[in-house]
CSV table of N, CA, C and O in Angstrom, one decimal:
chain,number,residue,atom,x,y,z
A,1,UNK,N,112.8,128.8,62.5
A,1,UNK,CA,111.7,128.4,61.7
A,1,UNK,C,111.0,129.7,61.2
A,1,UNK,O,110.8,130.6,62.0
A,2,UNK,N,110.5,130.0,59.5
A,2,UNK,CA,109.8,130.7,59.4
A,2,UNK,C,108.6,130.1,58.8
A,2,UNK,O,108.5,128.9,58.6
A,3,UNK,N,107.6,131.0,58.5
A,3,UNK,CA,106.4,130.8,57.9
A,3,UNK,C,105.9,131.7,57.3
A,3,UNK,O,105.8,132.6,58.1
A,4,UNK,N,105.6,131.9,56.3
A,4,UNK,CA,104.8,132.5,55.2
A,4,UNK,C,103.2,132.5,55.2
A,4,UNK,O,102.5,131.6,55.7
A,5,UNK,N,102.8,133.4,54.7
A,5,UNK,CA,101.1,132.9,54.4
A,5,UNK,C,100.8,134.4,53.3
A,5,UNK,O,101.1,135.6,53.4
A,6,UNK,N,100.3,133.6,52.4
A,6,UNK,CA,100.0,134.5,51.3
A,6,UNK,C,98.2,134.9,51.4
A,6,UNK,O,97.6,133.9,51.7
A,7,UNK,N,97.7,135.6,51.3
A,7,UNK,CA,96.0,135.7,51.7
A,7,UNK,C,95.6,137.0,50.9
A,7,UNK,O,96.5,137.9,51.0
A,8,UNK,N,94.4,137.3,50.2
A,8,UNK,CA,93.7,138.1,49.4
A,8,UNK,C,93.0,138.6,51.0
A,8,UNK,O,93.0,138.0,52.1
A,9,UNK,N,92.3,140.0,50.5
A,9,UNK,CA,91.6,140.6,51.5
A,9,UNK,C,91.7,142.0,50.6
A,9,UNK,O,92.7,142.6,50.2
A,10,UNK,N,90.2,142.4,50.5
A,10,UNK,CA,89.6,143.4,50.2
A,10,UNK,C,90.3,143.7,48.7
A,10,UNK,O,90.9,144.7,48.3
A,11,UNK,N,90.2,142.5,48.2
A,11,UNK,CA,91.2,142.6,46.3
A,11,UNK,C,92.8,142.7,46.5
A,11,UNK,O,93.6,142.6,45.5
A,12,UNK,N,93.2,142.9,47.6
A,12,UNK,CA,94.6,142.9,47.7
A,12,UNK,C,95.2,141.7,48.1
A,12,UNK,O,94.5,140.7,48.7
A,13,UNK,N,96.4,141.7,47.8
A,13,UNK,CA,97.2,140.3,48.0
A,13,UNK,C,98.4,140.3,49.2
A,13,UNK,O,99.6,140.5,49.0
A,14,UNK,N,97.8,140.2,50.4
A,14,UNK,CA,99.3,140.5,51.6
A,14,UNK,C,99.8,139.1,52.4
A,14,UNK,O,99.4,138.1,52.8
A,15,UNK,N,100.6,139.6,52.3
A,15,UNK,CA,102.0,138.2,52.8
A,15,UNK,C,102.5,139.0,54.2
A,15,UNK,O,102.8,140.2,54.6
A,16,UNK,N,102.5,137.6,54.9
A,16,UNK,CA,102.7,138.0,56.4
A,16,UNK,C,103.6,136.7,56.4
A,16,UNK,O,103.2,135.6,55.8
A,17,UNK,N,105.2,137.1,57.4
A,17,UNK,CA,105.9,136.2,57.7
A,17,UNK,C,106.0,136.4,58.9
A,17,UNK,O,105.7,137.5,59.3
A,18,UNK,N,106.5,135.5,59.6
A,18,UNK,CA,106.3,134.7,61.3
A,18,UNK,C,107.8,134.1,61.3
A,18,UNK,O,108.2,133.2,60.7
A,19,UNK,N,108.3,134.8,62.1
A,19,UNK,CA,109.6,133.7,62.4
A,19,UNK,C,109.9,133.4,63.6
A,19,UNK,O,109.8,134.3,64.4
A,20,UNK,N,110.2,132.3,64.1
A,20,UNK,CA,110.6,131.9,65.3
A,20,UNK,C,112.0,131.7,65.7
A,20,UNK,O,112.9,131.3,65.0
A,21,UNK,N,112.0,132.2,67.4
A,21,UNK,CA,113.8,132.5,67.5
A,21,UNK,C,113.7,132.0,68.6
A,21,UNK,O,112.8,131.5,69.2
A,22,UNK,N,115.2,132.3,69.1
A,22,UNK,CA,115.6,132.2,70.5
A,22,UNK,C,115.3,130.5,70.8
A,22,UNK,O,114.4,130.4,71.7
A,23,UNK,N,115.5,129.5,70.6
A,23,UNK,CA,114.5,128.3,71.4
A,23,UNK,C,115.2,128.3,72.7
A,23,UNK,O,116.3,128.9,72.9
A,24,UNK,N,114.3,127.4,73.7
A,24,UNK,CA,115.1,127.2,74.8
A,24,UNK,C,114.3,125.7,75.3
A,24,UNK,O,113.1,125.4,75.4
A,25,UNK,N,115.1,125.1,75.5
A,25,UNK,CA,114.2,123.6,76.0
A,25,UNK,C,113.9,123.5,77.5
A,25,UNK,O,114.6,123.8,78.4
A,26,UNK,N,112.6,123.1,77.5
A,26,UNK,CA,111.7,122.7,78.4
A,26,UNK,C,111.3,121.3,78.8
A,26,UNK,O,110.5,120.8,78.0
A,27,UNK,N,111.8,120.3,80.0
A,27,UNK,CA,111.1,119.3,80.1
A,27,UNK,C,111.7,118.2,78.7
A,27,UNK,O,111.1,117.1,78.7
A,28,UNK,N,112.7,118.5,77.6
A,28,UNK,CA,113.0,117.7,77.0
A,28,UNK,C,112.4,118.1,75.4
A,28,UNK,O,112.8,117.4,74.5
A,29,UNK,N,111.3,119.3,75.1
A,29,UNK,CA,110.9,120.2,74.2
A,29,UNK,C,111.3,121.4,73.9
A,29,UNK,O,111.4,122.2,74.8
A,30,UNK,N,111.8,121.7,72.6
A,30,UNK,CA,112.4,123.5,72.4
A,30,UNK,C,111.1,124.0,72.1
A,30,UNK,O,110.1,123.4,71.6
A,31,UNK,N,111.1,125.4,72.6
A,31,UNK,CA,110.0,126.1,72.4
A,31,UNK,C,110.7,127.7,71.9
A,31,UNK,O,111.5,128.2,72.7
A,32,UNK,N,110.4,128.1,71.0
A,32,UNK,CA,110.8,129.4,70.6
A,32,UNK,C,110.1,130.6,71.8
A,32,UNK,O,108.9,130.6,72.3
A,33,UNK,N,111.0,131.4,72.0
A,33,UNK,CA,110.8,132.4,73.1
A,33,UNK,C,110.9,133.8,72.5
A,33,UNK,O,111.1,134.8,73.1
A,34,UNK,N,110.6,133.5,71.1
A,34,UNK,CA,110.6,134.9,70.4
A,34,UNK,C,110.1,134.7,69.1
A,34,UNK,O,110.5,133.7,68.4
A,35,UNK,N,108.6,136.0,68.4
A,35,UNK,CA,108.0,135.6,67.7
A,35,UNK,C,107.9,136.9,67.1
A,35,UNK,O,107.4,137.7,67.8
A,36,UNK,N,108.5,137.3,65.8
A,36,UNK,CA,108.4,137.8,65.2
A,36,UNK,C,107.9,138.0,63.7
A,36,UNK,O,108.4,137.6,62.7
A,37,UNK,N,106.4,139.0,64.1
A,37,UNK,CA,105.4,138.8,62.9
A,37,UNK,C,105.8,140.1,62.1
A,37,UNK,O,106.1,141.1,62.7
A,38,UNK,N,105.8,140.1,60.8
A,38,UNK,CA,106.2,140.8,59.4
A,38,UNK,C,104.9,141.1,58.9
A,38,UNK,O,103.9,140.5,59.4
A,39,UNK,N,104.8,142.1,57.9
A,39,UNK,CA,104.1,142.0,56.4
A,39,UNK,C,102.4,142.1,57.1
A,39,UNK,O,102.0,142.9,58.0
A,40,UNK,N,101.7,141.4,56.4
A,40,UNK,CA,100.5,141.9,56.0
A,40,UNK,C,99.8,143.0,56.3
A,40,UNK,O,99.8,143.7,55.2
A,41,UNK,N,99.2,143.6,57.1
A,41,UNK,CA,98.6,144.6,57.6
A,41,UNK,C,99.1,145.7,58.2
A,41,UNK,O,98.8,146.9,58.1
A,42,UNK,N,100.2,144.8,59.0
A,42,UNK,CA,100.9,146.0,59.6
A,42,UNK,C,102.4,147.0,59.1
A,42,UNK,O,103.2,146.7,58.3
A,43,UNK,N,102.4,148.0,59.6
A,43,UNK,CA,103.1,148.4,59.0
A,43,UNK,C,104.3,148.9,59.3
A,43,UNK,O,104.8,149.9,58.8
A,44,UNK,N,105.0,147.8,60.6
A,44,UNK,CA,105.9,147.7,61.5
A,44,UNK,C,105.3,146.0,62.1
A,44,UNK,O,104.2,145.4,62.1
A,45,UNK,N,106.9,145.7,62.4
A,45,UNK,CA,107.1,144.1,62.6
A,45,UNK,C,106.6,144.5,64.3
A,45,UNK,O,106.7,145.6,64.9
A,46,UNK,N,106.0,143.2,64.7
A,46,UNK,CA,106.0,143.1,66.1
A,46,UNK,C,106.6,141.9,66.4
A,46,UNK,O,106.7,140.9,65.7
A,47,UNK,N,107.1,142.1,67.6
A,47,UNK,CA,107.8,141.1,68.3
A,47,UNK,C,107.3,141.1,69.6
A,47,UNK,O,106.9,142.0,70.3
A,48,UNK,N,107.4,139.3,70.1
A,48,UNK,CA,106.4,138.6,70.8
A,48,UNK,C,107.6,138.2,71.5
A,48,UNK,O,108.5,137.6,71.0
A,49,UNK,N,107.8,138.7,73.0
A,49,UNK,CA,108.8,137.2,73.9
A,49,UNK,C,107.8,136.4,74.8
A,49,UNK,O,106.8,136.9,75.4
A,50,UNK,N,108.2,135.2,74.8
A,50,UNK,CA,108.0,134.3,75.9
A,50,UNK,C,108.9,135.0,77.4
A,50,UNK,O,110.0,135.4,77.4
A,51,UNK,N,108.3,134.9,78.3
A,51,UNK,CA,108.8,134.9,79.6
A,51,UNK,C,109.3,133.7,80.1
A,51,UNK,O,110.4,133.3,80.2
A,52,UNK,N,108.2,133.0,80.4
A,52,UNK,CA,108.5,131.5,80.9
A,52,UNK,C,107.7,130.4,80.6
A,52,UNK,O,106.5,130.4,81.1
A,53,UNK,N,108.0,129.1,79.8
A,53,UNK,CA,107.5,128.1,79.5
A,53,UNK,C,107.5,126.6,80.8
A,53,UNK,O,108.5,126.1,81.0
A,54,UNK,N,106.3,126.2,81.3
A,54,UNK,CA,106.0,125.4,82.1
A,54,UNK,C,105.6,124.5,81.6
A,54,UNK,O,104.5,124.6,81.1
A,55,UNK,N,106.1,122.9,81.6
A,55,UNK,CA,105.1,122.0,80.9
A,55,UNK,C,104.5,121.2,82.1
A,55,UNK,O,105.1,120.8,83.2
A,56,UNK,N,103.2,120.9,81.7
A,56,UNK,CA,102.2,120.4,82.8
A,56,UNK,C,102.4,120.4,84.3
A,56,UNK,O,102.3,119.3,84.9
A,57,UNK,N,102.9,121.9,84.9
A,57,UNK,CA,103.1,122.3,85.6
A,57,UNK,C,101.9,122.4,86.7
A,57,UNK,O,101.1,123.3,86.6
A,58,UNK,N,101.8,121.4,87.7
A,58,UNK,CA,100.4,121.9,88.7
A,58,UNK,C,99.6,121.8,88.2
A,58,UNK,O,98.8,121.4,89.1
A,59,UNK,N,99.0,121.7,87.2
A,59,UNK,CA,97.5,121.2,87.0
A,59,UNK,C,96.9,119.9,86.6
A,59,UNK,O,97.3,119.0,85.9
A,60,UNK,N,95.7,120.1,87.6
A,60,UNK,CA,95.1,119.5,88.1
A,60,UNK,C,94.2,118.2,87.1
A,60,UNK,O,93.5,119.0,86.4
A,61,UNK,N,93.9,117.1,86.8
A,61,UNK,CA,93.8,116.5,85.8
A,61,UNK,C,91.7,117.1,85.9
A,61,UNK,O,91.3,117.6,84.9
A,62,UNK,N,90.9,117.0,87.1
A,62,UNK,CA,89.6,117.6,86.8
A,62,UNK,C,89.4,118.9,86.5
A,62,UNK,O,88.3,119.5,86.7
A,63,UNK,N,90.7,119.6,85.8
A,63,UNK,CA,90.5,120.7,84.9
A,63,UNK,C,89.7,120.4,83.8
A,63,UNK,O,88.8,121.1,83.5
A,64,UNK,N,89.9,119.1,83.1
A,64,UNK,CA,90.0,118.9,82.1
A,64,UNK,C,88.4,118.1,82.0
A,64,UNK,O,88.0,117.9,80.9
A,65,UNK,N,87.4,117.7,83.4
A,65,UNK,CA,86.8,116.9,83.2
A,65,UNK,C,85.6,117.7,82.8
A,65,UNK,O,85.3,118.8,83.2
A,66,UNK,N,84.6,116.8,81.7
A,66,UNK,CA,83.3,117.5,81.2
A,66,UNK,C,81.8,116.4,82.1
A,66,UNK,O,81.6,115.3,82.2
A,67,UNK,N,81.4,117.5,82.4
A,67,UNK,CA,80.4,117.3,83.3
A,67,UNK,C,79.4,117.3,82.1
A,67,UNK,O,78.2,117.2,82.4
């Protein structure tokens, strides 16, 4: 999967792409385990790994409650 985004900033026009790799499934979900951002600002790509993906692993449902 990739993604694009085109965006003005300071009169200039920079494009940053995002691609997703690696998937690995989780629980019956693929989740990409690698994120690699391009373009706009930077001036070298970085790259993002996942270590380890958990789905609703241990937690507790009164995480979630609002007092």
């Amino acid at each position: 999967l990739r993604t694009v985004s085109t965006e003005q900033a300071q009169g200039q026009t920079m494009t940053t792409t995002v691609d997703f790799m690696d998937y690995k499934e989780e629980s019956g979900i693929k989740f990409p385990m690698v994120q690699k951002t391009s373009g706009g600002p930077m001036p070298f790509p970085i790259e993002m790994k996942v270590q380890a993906v958990q789905v609703n692993s241990g937690v507790a449902d009164d995480l979630f409650s609002i007092e």
